[in-house]
CSV table of C-alpha atoms and ligand atoms in Angstrom, one decimal:
chain,number,residue,atom,x,y,z
T,1,MET,CA,61.2,78.0,115.9
T,2,ARG,CA,59.8,74.6,116.7
T,3,LEU,CA,62.3,71.8,116.0
T,4,SER,CA,59.4,69.7,114.8
T,5,ARG,CA,59.0,72.2,111.9
T,6,PHE,CA,62.6,73.1,111.5
T,7,PHE,CA,64.6,71.5,108.6
T,8,LEU,CA,67.6,70.1,110.6
T,9,PRO,CA,68.9,67.0,108.9
T,10,ILE,CA,71.3,65.7,111.7
T,11,LEU,CA,73.7,62.9,110.8
T,12,LYS,CA,74.2,60.2,113.4
T,13,GLU,CA,77.4,58.9,111.9
T,14,ASN,CA,80.6,60.7,111.2
T,15,PRO,CA,80.8,61.4,107.5
T,16,ARG,CA,83.8,59.7,106.1
T,17,GLU,CA,84.8,62.4,103.6
T,18,ALA,CA,85.3,65.0,106.4
T,19,GLU,CA,89.0,65.2,107.4
T,20,ILE,CA,88.7,68.1,109.8
T,21,VAL,CA,86.5,68.8,112.8
T,22,SER,CA,84.6,71.8,111.4
T,23,HIS,CA,83.7,70.0,108.2
T,24,ARG,CA,82.5,67.0,110.2
T,25,LEU,CA,80.4,69.1,112.6
T,26,MET,CA,78.9,71.2,109.8
T,27,LEU,CA,77.7,68.1,108.0
T,28,ARG,CA,76.6,66.3,111.2
T,29,ALA,CA,74.7,69.4,112.5
T,30,GLY,CA,72.9,69.7,109.2
T,31,MET,CA,74.4,73.1,108.3
T,32,ILE,CA,75.6,72.3,104.8
T,33,ARG,CA,75.2,69.8,102.1
T,34,GLN,CA,77.8,69.0,99.5
T,35,GLN,CA,76.5,69.4,95.9
T,36,GLY,CA,79.7,68.7,93.9
T,37,ALA,CA,83.4,69.2,94.2
T,38,GLY,CA,83.9,72.3,96.3
T,39,SER,CA,80.3,73.3,96.1
T,40,PHE,CA,77.8,73.4,99.0
T,41,SER,CA,74.3,74.3,99.8
T,42,TRP,CA,73.6,76.1,103.1
T,43,LEU,CA,70.8,74.6,105.0
T,44,PRO,CA,68.7,76.6,107.5
T,45,LEU,CA,71.0,76.2,110.6
T,46,GLY,CA,74.1,77.0,108.5
T,47,LYS,CA,72.4,79.9,106.7
T,48,ARG,CA,71.5,81.5,110.0
T,49,VAL,CA,75.1,81.5,111.1
T,50,LEU,CA,76.3,82.7,107.7
T,51,ASP,CA,73.9,85.6,107.9
T,52,LYS,CA,75.1,86.6,111.3
T,53,VAL,CA,78.7,86.5,110.2
T,54,CYS,CA,77.9,88.7,107.2
T,55,GLN,CA,76.0,91.1,109.4
T,56,ILE,CA,78.9,91.6,111.8
T,57,ILE,CA,81.2,92.1,108.8
T,58,ARG,CA,78.7,94.6,107.3
T,59,GLU,CA,78.5,96.6,110.5
T,60,GLU,CA,82.2,96.9,110.8
T,61,GLN,CA,82.7,97.8,107.2
T,62,ASN,CA,80.1,100.5,107.5
T,63,ARG,CA,81.6,101.8,110.7
T,64,ALA,CA,84.9,102.2,108.9
T,65,GLY,CA,83.3,104.3,106.2
T,66,ALA,CA,82.8,101.6,103.4
T,67,GLN,CA,79.6,101.6,101.5
T,68,GLU,CA,77.7,98.4,100.4
T,69,ILE,CA,76.9,97.7,96.8
T,70,LEU,CA,76.2,94.5,94.9
T,71,MET,CA,78.0,93.5,91.7
T,72,PRO,CA,77.1,90.6,89.4
T,73,THR,CA,78.8,87.2,89.7
T,74,ILE,CA,79.2,86.8,85.9
T,75,GLN,CA,81.6,89.3,84.3
T,76,SER,CA,82.6,90.2,80.8
T,77,ALA,CA,86.1,89.0,79.8
T,78,ASP,CA,86.7,92.5,78.2
T,79,LEU,CA,87.4,94.2,81.6
T,80,TRP,CA,90.0,91.5,82.4
T,81,ILE,CA,91.6,91.8,79.0
T,82,GLU,CA,91.9,95.6,79.7
T,83,SER,CA,93.6,95.1,83.1
T,84,GLY,CA,95.9,92.4,81.7
T,85,ARG,CA,94.7,89.7,84.1
T,86,TYR,CA,92.6,87.6,81.7
T,87,ASN,CA,95.5,85.4,80.7
T,88,ASP,CA,97.5,85.6,84.0
T,89,TYR,CA,94.6,84.2,86.1
T,90,GLY,CA,95.0,80.8,84.5
T,91,LYS,CA,92.9,77.7,85.2
T,92,GLU,CA,91.5,79.0,88.5
T,93,MET,CA,89.1,81.2,86.5
T,94,LEU,CA,85.9,79.6,85.2
T,95,ARG,CA,85.5,80.8,81.7
T,96,ILE,CA,82.1,80.8,80.0
T,97,ARG,CA,80.6,81.7,76.6
T,98,ASP,CA,77.2,83.2,76.2
T,99,ARG,CA,74.8,82.6,73.3
T,100,GLN,CA,76.5,85.4,71.3
T,101,ASP,CA,79.7,83.5,71.9
T,102,ARG,CA,81.0,86.4,74.0
T,103,ALA,CA,83.8,85.5,76.5
T,104,MET,CA,82.4,85.7,80.1
T,105,LEU,CA,83.7,84.5,83.4
T,106,TYR,CA,82.4,83.7,86.9
T,107,GLY,CA,84.1,86.3,89.0
T,108,PRO,CA,86.9,85.1,91.2
T,109,THR,CA,87.3,88.7,92.5
T,110,ASN,CA,86.1,92.2,91.4
T,111,GLU,CA,89.0,94.6,91.1
T,112,GLU,CA,88.2,95.2,87.4
T,113,MET,CA,84.5,95.6,87.7
T,114,VAL,CA,84.6,98.0,90.6
T,115,THR,CA,87.3,100.1,88.8
T,116,ASP,CA,84.9,100.3,85.8
T,117,ILE,CA,82.2,101.6,88.1
T,118,PHE,CA,84.6,104.1,89.6
T,119,ARG,CA,85.8,105.5,86.3
T,120,ALA,CA,82.3,105.9,85.0
T,121,TYR,CA,81.3,108.3,87.8
T,122,VAL,CA,84.2,109.7,89.8
T,123,LYS,CA,86.2,112.5,88.2
T,124,SER,CA,87.5,114.7,91.1
T,125,TYR,CA,89.7,114.2,94.2
T,126,LYS,CA,86.8,115.9,96.1
T,127,ASP,CA,84.8,112.7,95.9
T,128,LEU,CA,87.6,110.8,97.6
T,129,PRO,CA,88.2,108.8,99.7
T,130,LEU,CA,85.8,106.2,98.5
T,131,ASN,CA,85.5,102.5,99.6
T,132,LEU,CA,82.9,100.2,98.0
T,133,TYR,CA,82.2,96.7,99.1
T,134,HIS,CA,79.9,93.8,98.4
T,135,ILE,CA,79.2,90.4,99.8
T,136,GLN,CA,78.9,88.1,96.8
T,137,TRP,CA,79.6,84.5,95.7
T,138,LYS,CA,82.9,83.9,94.0
T,139,PHE,CA,84.1,80.9,92.0
T,140,ARG,CA,87.7,79.7,91.8
T,141,ASP,CA,88.5,76.4,90.2
T,142,GLU,CA,90.9,75.4,93.1
T,143,VAL,CA,93.3,72.6,92.3
T,144,ARG,CA,92.4,71.0,95.6
T,145,PRO,CA,89.1,72.0,97.1
T,146,ARG,CA,89.0,70.5,100.5
T,147,PHE,CA,87.9,70.7,104.1
T,148,GLY,CA,84.3,71.6,103.2
T,149,VAL,CA,83.6,75.3,103.0
T,150,MET,CA,87.1,76.1,104.2
T,151,ARG,CA,88.5,75.7,100.7
T,152,SER,CA,85.7,75.4,98.3
T,153,ARG,CA,85.3,76.4,94.6
T,154,GLU,CA,82.2,78.4,95.1
T,155,PHE,CA,82.4,80.6,98.2
T,156,LEU,CA,81.1,83.8,99.7
T,157,MET,CA,83.5,86.8,99.9
T,158,LYS,CA,83.2,90.2,101.4
T,159,ASP,CA,85.4,92.3,99.1
T,160,ALA,CA,86.0,96.0,99.6
T,161,TYR,CA,87.9,98.3,97.2
T,162,SER,CA,89.3,101.7,98.2
T,163,PHE,CA,90.1,104.6,95.9
T,164,ASP,CA,92.4,107.5,96.9
T,165,LEU,CA,94.3,110.3,95.3
T,166,ASP,CA,97.7,109.3,96.4
T,167,TYR,CA,99.7,106.8,98.4
T,168,GLU,CA,99.2,108.6,101.7
T,169,GLY,CA,95.4,108.5,101.3
T,170,ALA,CA,95.5,104.8,100.2
T,171,LYS,CA,97.6,103.9,103.2
T,172,ALA,CA,95.0,105.6,105.5
T,173,ALA,CA,92.3,103.6,103.7
T,174,TYR,CA,94.3,100.4,104.2
T,175,ASN,CA,94.7,101.2,107.9
T,176,ARG,CA,90.9,101.7,108.4
T,177,MET,CA,90.2,98.3,106.9
T,178,PHE,CA,93.0,96.8,109.0
T,179,VAL,CA,91.3,98.1,112.2
T,180,ALA,CA,87.8,97.1,110.9
T,181,TYR,CA,89.2,93.6,110.5
T,182,LEU,CA,90.5,93.4,114.1
T,183,ARG,CA,87.1,94.4,115.3
T,184,THR,CA,85.2,92.1,113.0
T,185,PHE,CA,87.1,88.9,114.1
T,186,THR,CA,87.0,89.8,117.8
T,187,ARG,CA,83.3,90.2,117.7
T,188,MET,CA,83.1,86.6,116.4
T,189,GLY,CA,85.2,85.4,119.4
T,190,LEU,CA,88.3,84.9,117.3
T,191,ASN,CA,91.9,86.0,117.9
T,192,ALA,CA,93.0,86.9,114.4
T,193,ILE,CA,96.7,87.8,113.9
T,194,PRO,CA,97.7,90.1,111.0
T,195,MET,CA,100.7,88.7,109.2
T,196,ARG,CA,102.8,90.1,106.3
T,197,ALA,CA,101.8,88.0,103.3
T,198,ASP,CA,102.5,87.3,99.7
T,199,THR,CA,100.2,89.2,97.3
T,200,GLY,CA,99.7,86.4,94.6
T,201,PRO,CA,97.4,87.2,91.7
T,202,ILE,CA,95.9,90.3,93.3
T,203,GLY,CA,99.3,92.0,93.2
T,204,GLY,CA,100.8,95.0,95.0
T,205,ASP,CA,103.6,95.5,97.5
T,206,LEU,CA,101.8,95.7,100.8
T,207,SER,CA,99.5,93.0,102.2
T,208,HIS,CA,98.4,91.4,105.4
T,209,GLU,CA,96.7,88.1,106.0
T,210,PHE,CA,94.5,87.8,109.1
T,211,ILE,CA,95.2,84.3,110.5
T,212,ILE,CA,93.3,82.3,113.1
T,213,LEU,CA,95.7,79.9,114.9
T,214,ALA,CA,94.4,76.3,114.5
T,215,SER,CA,96.2,73.0,114.2
T,216,THR,CA,94.2,72.1,111.1
T,217,GLY,CA,95.1,75.4,109.3
T,218,GLU,CA,96.6,75.2,105.8
T,219,SER,CA,99.4,77.8,106.4
T,220,ALA,CA,102.5,77.4,108.5
T,221,VAL,CA,102.8,80.7,110.5
T,222,PHE,CA,105.4,82.3,112.8
T,223,CYS,CA,104.5,85.0,115.3
T,224,ASP,CA,105.3,86.7,118.6
T,225,ARG,CA,103.1,85.6,121.5
T,226,ALA,CA,102.7,89.4,122.2
T,227,PHE,CA,99.8,89.3,119.8
T,228,LEU,CA,97.7,87.3,122.2
T,229,ASP,CA,97.6,90.2,124.6
T,230,LEU,CA,97.2,93.2,122.3
T,231,PRO,CA,93.9,95.1,122.9
T,232,VAL,CA,91.4,95.4,120.0
T,233,PRO,CA,90.0,98.9,119.6
T,234,PRO,CA,86.5,99.6,120.9
T,235,ALA,CA,83.5,100.4,118.8
T,236,ASP,CA,83.8,104.1,119.3
T,237,ILE,CA,87.3,104.4,117.9
T,238,ASP,CA,87.4,107.4,115.6
T,239,PHE,CA,87.7,106.2,112.0
T,240,THR,CA,88.1,109.8,110.8
T,241,SER,CA,91.3,110.2,112.7
T,242,ASP,CA,94.2,108.9,110.5
T,243,ALA,CA,96.6,109.3,113.4
T,244,GLU,CA,94.5,107.3,115.8
T,245,ILE,CA,93.9,104.5,113.3
T,246,GLY,CA,97.5,104.6,112.2
T,247,GLY,CA,98.6,104.2,115.9
T,248,VAL,CA,96.5,101.0,116.2
T,249,VAL,CA,98.1,99.6,113.0
T,250,ALA,CA,101.6,100.5,114.3
T,251,ARG,CA,101.0,98.6,117.5
T,252,TRP,CA,99.5,95.6,115.7
T,253,THR,CA,102.4,95.4,113.2
T,254,ALA,CA,105.3,95.9,115.6
T,255,PRO,CA,105.7,92.3,116.9
T,256,TYR,CA,107.0,89.7,114.4
T,257,ALA,CA,104.4,87.8,112.4
T,258,ALA,CA,104.7,86.2,108.9
T,259,THR,CA,103.3,83.4,106.9
T,260,ASP,CA,105.6,80.7,105.5
T,261,GLU,CA,106.2,82.5,102.2
T,262,MET,CA,107.2,85.7,103.9
T,263,HIS,CA,109.1,84.2,106.8
T,264,ASP,CA,112.4,85.8,107.6
T,265,GLU,CA,114.7,83.6,109.7
T,266,ALA,CA,117.0,86.5,110.7
T,267,ALA,CA,114.1,88.5,112.1
T,268,TRP,CA,112.6,85.4,113.8
T,269,GLU,CA,115.9,84.7,115.6
T,270,LYS,CA,115.6,88.2,117.2
T,271,VAL,CA,112.2,87.2,118.9
T,272,PRO,CA,113.0,85.9,122.4
T,273,GLU,CA,112.7,82.2,122.3
T,274,GLU,CA,109.9,81.9,124.9
T,275,LYS,CA,107.9,84.4,122.8
T,276,ARG,CA,108.1,82.5,119.6
T,277,LEU,CA,105.0,80.8,118.3
T,278,ALA,CA,105.4,78.6,115.3
T,279,ALA,CA,101.9,77.2,114.5
T,280,ARG,CA,99.4,76.5,111.8
T,281,GLY,CA,96.7,79.0,110.8
T,282,ILE,CA,93.6,79.6,108.8
T,283,GLU,CA,93.5,82.7,106.6
T,284,VAL,CA,90.2,84.4,107.2
T,285,GLY,CA,90.9,87.7,105.7
T,286,HIS,CA,93.5,89.3,103.3
T,287,ILE,CA,94.1,93.0,102.6
T,288,PHE,CA,96.1,94.5,99.8
T,289,HIS,CA,97.5,97.8,98.7
T,290,PHE,CA,98.3,97.7,95.0
T,291,GLY,CA,98.4,101.4,94.1
T,292,THR,CA,97.8,102.0,90.4
T,293,LYS,CA,98.0,98.4,89.2
T,294,TYR,CA,94.4,98.5,87.9
T,295,SER,CA,93.8,102.2,87.6
T,296,THR,CA,96.6,102.7,85.1
T,297,PRO,CA,95.6,100.1,82.4
T,298,MET,CA,91.9,100.9,83.0
T,299,LYS,CA,92.5,104.6,83.0
T,300,ALA,CA,90.7,105.4,86.3
T,301,THR,CA,91.8,109.0,87.0
T,302,VAL,CA,90.6,112.0,89.0
T,303,THR,CA,91.6,115.6,88.8
T,304,GLY,CA,93.7,116.5,91.7
T,305,PRO,CA,93.9,119.8,93.6
T,306,ASP,CA,96.8,120.7,91.2
T,307,GLY,CA,94.4,120.5,88.2
T,308,GLN,CA,96.3,117.5,86.9
T,309,GLU,CA,94.9,114.0,86.1
T,310,HIS,CA,96.0,111.3,88.6
T,311,PHE,CA,95.7,107.6,88.4
T,312,VAL,CA,93.8,106.6,91.6
T,313,SER,CA,95.7,104.6,94.3
T,314,MET,CA,93.8,101.5,95.2
T,315,GLY,CA,93.5,98.6,97.6
T,316,SER,CA,91.3,95.6,98.1
T,317,TYR,CA,90.2,93.9,101.2
T,318,GLY,CA,88.7,90.4,101.4
T,319,ILE,CA,87.0,88.3,104.1
T,320,GLY,CA,85.6,84.8,103.5
T,321,PRO,CA,82.3,84.5,105.5
T,322,SER,CA,81.8,80.9,104.4
T,323,ARG,CA,85.4,79.9,105.5
T,324,LEU,CA,85.0,82.0,108.7
T,325,THR,CA,82.0,79.9,109.7
T,326,ALA,CA,84.1,76.8,109.6
T,327,ALA,CA,87.1,78.6,111.3
T,328,ILE,CA,84.8,79.6,114.2
T,329,ILE,CA,84.0,76.0,114.7
T,330,GLU,CA,87.7,75.0,114.5
T,331,ALA,CA,88.3,77.5,117.3
T,332,SER,CA,85.2,76.6,119.4
T,333,HIS,CA,84.0,73.0,119.8
T,334,ASP,CA,84.4,70.0,122.1
T,335,GLU,CA,83.9,66.3,121.8
T,336,ASN,CA,80.1,66.7,121.8
T,337,GLY,CA,79.8,69.3,119.1
T,338,ILE,CA,79.9,73.0,118.3
T,339,ILE,CA,80.1,75.8,120.9
T,340,TRP,CA,78.8,79.0,119.2
T,341,PRO,CA,79.9,82.3,120.4
T,342,GLU,CA,76.7,84.3,121.2
T,343,SER,CA,77.3,86.8,118.4
T,344,VAL,CA,77.0,84.2,115.6
T,345,ALA,CA,74.9,81.5,117.2
T,346,PRO,CA,72.0,80.4,114.9
T,347,PHE,CA,69.7,80.6,117.9
T,348,GLU,CA,70.5,81.8,121.4
T,349,ILE,CA,68.6,79.2,123.4
T,350,ALA,CA,67.7,75.6,123.0
T,351,LEU,CA,64.5,74.9,124.9
T,352,VAL,CA,64.4,71.1,125.5
T,353,ASN,CA,61.2,69.4,126.4
T,354,MET,CA,62.3,66.1,127.9
T,355,LYS,CA,58.9,64.6,127.8
T,356,ALA,CA,56.8,66.0,124.9
T,357,GLY,CA,53.2,64.9,125.4
T,358,ASP,CA,53.3,65.3,129.1
T,359,SER,CA,50.7,68.0,129.8
T,360,ASP,CA,52.7,69.8,132.5
T,361,CYS,CA,56.0,69.7,130.5
T,362,ASP,CA,54.2,70.9,127.4
T,363,ARG,CA,52.5,73.8,129.3
T,364,VAL,CA,55.6,75.0,130.9
T,365,CYS,CA,57.6,74.8,127.7
T,366,GLU,CA,54.9,76.7,125.8
T,367,GLU,CA,54.8,79.4,128.4
T,368,ILE,CA,58.6,79.8,128.4
T,369,TYR,CA,58.7,79.6,124.6
T,370,ALA,CA,56.0,82.3,124.2
T,371,GLY,CA,57.7,84.6,126.7
T,372,LEU,CA,61.1,84.3,125.1
T,373,GLN,CA,59.7,84.8,121.7
T,374,ALA,CA,57.9,87.9,122.8
T,375,ALA,CA,61.1,89.2,124.3
T,376,GLY,CA,62.7,88.9,120.9
T,377,ARG,CA,65.0,86.0,121.9
T,378,GLU,CA,65.9,83.4,119.2
T,379,VAL,CA,64.8,80.1,120.6
T,380,LEU,CA,64.8,76.6,119.0
T,381,TYR,CA,62.1,74.7,120.9
T,382,ASP,CA,62.7,70.9,120.8
T,383,ASP,CA,59.1,69.8,120.9
T,384,THR,CA,59.8,66.5,119.2
T,385,ASP,CA,59.0,63.1,120.7
T,386,GLN,CA,62.6,61.9,120.7
T,387,ARG,CA,64.2,60.4,123.8
T,388,ALA,CA,65.7,62.8,126.2
T,389,GLY,CA,69.2,61.5,125.6
T,390,ALA,CA,68.9,62.1,121.9
T,391,LYS,CA,67.7,65.6,122.5
T,392,PHE,CA,70.6,66.4,124.7
T,393,ALA,CA,73.0,65.1,122.1
T,394,THR,CA,71.4,67.3,119.4
T,395,ALA,CA,71.4,70.3,121.6
T,396,ASP,CA,75.1,69.8,122.4
T,397,LEU,CA,75.9,69.1,118.7
T,398,ILE,CA,74.3,72.2,117.3
T,399,GLY,CA,76.0,74.2,120.1
T,400,LEU,CA,73.5,77.0,121.0
T,401,PRO,CA,74.9,79.0,123.9
T,402,TRP,CA,72.1,78.2,126.4
T,403,GLN,CA,69.9,75.2,127.0
T,404,VAL,CA,66.7,75.4,129.0
T,405,ILE,CA,65.8,71.9,130.0
T,406,VAL,CA,62.3,71.1,131.1
T,407,GLY,CA,61.5,67.7,132.7
T,408,PRO,CA,58.6,66.2,134.6
T,409,ARG,CA,60.4,66.1,138.0
T,410,GLY,CA,61.5,69.7,137.8
T,411,VAL,CA,58.2,70.9,136.6
T,412,ALA,CA,56.4,69.3,139.6
T,413,ALA,CA,58.7,71.4,141.8
T,414,GLY,CA,58.3,74.5,139.6
T,415,GLU,CA,61.8,74.3,138.4
T,416,VAL,CA,63.8,73.9,135.1
T,417,GLU,CA,67.5,73.5,134.4
T,418,LEU,CA,69.6,76.1,132.7
T,419,LYS,CA,72.8,74.9,131.0
T,420,ASN,CA,75.6,76.9,129.6
T,421,ARG,CA,77.0,75.1,126.5
T,422,ALA,CA,80.5,76.6,126.7
T,423,THR,CA,81.2,75.9,130.4
T,424,GLY,CA,78.9,72.9,130.8
T,425,GLU,CA,77.6,74.5,134.0
T,426,ARG,CA,74.1,73.6,135.0
T,427,GLN,CA,71.8,75.4,137.4
T,428,THR,CA,68.4,74.4,138.7
T,429,VAL,CA,66.2,77.5,138.7
T,430,PRO,CA,62.6,78.4,139.3
T,431,VAL,CA,60.6,78.6,136.0
T,432,SER,CA,60.3,82.4,136.6
T,433,ALA,CA,64.1,82.8,136.6
T,434,ILE,CA,64.2,82.1,132.9
T,435,ALA,CA,62.0,85.1,132.2
T,436,GLU,CA,64.2,87.2,134.4
T,437,ARG,CA,67.5,85.9,133.0
T,438,PHE,CA,66.5,86.5,129.4
T,439,GLY,CA,64.7,89.8,129.9
T,440,VAL,CA,61.1,88.8,129.4
T,441,ASN,CA,58.7,91.6,130.4
T,442,ARG,CA,55.8,90.3,132.4
O,1,P5A,C1,90.7,91.0,98.3
O,1,P5A,C2,89.3,91.2,98.0
O,1,P5A,C3,91.2,88.7,97.2
O,1,P5A,O1,90.6,88.1,96.4
O,1,P5A,N1,90.4,90.7,96.0
O,1,P5A,C4,89.1,91.2,96.6
O,1,P5A,C5,91.2,90.3,97.1
O,1,P5A,N2,91.8,88.2,98.2
O,1,P5A,S1,91.9,86.6,98.6
O,1,P5A,O2,92.9,86.5,99.6
O,1,P5A,O3,92.2,85.9,97.4
O,1,P5A,O4,90.5,86.2,99.1
O,1,P5A,C6,89.9,86.9,100.2
O,1,P5A,C7,89.4,85.9,101.2
O,1,P5A,O5,88.4,85.0,100.6
O,1,P5A,C8,88.5,83.8,101.3
O,1,P5A,N3,88.7,82.7,100.3
O,1,P5A,C9,88.1,81.5,100.3
O,1,P5A,N4,87.2,81.0,101.1
O,1,P5A,C10,86.7,79.7,100.9
O,1,P5A,N5,87.2,79.0,99.8
O,1,P5A,C11,88.1,79.4,99.0
O,1,P5A,N6,88.6,78.7,98.0
O,1,P5A,C12,88.7,80.8,99.2
O,1,P5A,N7,89.6,81.5,98.6
O,1,P5A,C13,89.6,82.7,99.3
O,1,P5A,C14,89.6,83.8,102.3
O,1,P5A,O6,89.0,84.2,103.6
O,1,P5A,C15,90.4,85.0,101.8
O,1,P5A,O7,91.1,85.6,102.9
């Protein structure tokens, strides 16, 4: 993509409304635009990151055996009256009436709707386990939307729902999602710590929040430093082995970790003092086991091996991709801007032409650009006529992992500069080294 054609509305000034660094950088880097209280448009740079975040989530959900569907955002109130949550949900739910004066709502979550899908088709335990997920916009009329997309009213959620015959099956399903979450966050360069958490309006008796440690986090958290060294399972872990998956969960739930609401002073005192980590954190995921809370009132049953009808045992599993995008920035930035982990970077390489219009610089840039494109690399080519200083500032602000800098002096010697955004390390290399480094076939 040529920067001269790319819609990247960079802000020079720090936006005054932004209280935390991720919000400030997302606005400054032209990733998002606020449209109203807690409501944001995703501009091209932001949308590219959001898509990459969703793709990693999707791959790990699929690997763990979940299947993707897509449910509507607008739901009928009837389902929620059936489950008993219509009144409980309170003012956070946006309630709407259609032209027939039917009560509708903009979904804050989808337990009811997915249970309705399940009960329409699944009748036998032989069709279990089943886990269906979607990635869809939600609306919650938060009392205090703030920090940009971190706590917005309209936000993207990956929500998965598992159905099993009994508690044992449901626990195994919970464990698979737990492990999928560890892998998902690690792939984004994040250390997410699972913590026992309150279940709130979703309900149930077992739940973990996945928390990224960050000073700007909204939750106070308490955990053992042992988490910082625990290994995350590899991609080839066997999701069909309940024992193997259960073993990982056992290791990841052994050290102490709890959010404020679940904090247990007595247990905390038992953690050796030098291992205690009291910090703030951002909740990027939350998983729940709630058994038959929805299947009982909504009559979602299957015939078991005993020939009897059983209410299915369920769980739900959420990740906020829009919040995650901000959380990644909270965890990875410096005074000059964002530092994207490669896995979610909007482009891999910034190709900076320091002197657009200079025929040698233009020629070398065009060659490198064409080669990298042909090799399938994602390149943002700064072909604009801005000053070199402004171009460097933009490249650092938008935080692509690599910068290839092409200037007249280097070009005369057949050389360009390669800069690593994360380490700041710069290397002067022959033009041909770029092709070798990024796997361009000549
Ligand atoms: C689990 C999936 C649920 O709603 N039902 C379906 C369950 N859980 S949750 O914890 O309430 O939300 C799941 C994740 O969504 C993100 N999230 C938000 N992101 C941005 N702005 C918000 N206002 C917001 N509220 C929730 C979080 O990542 C949360 O973990």
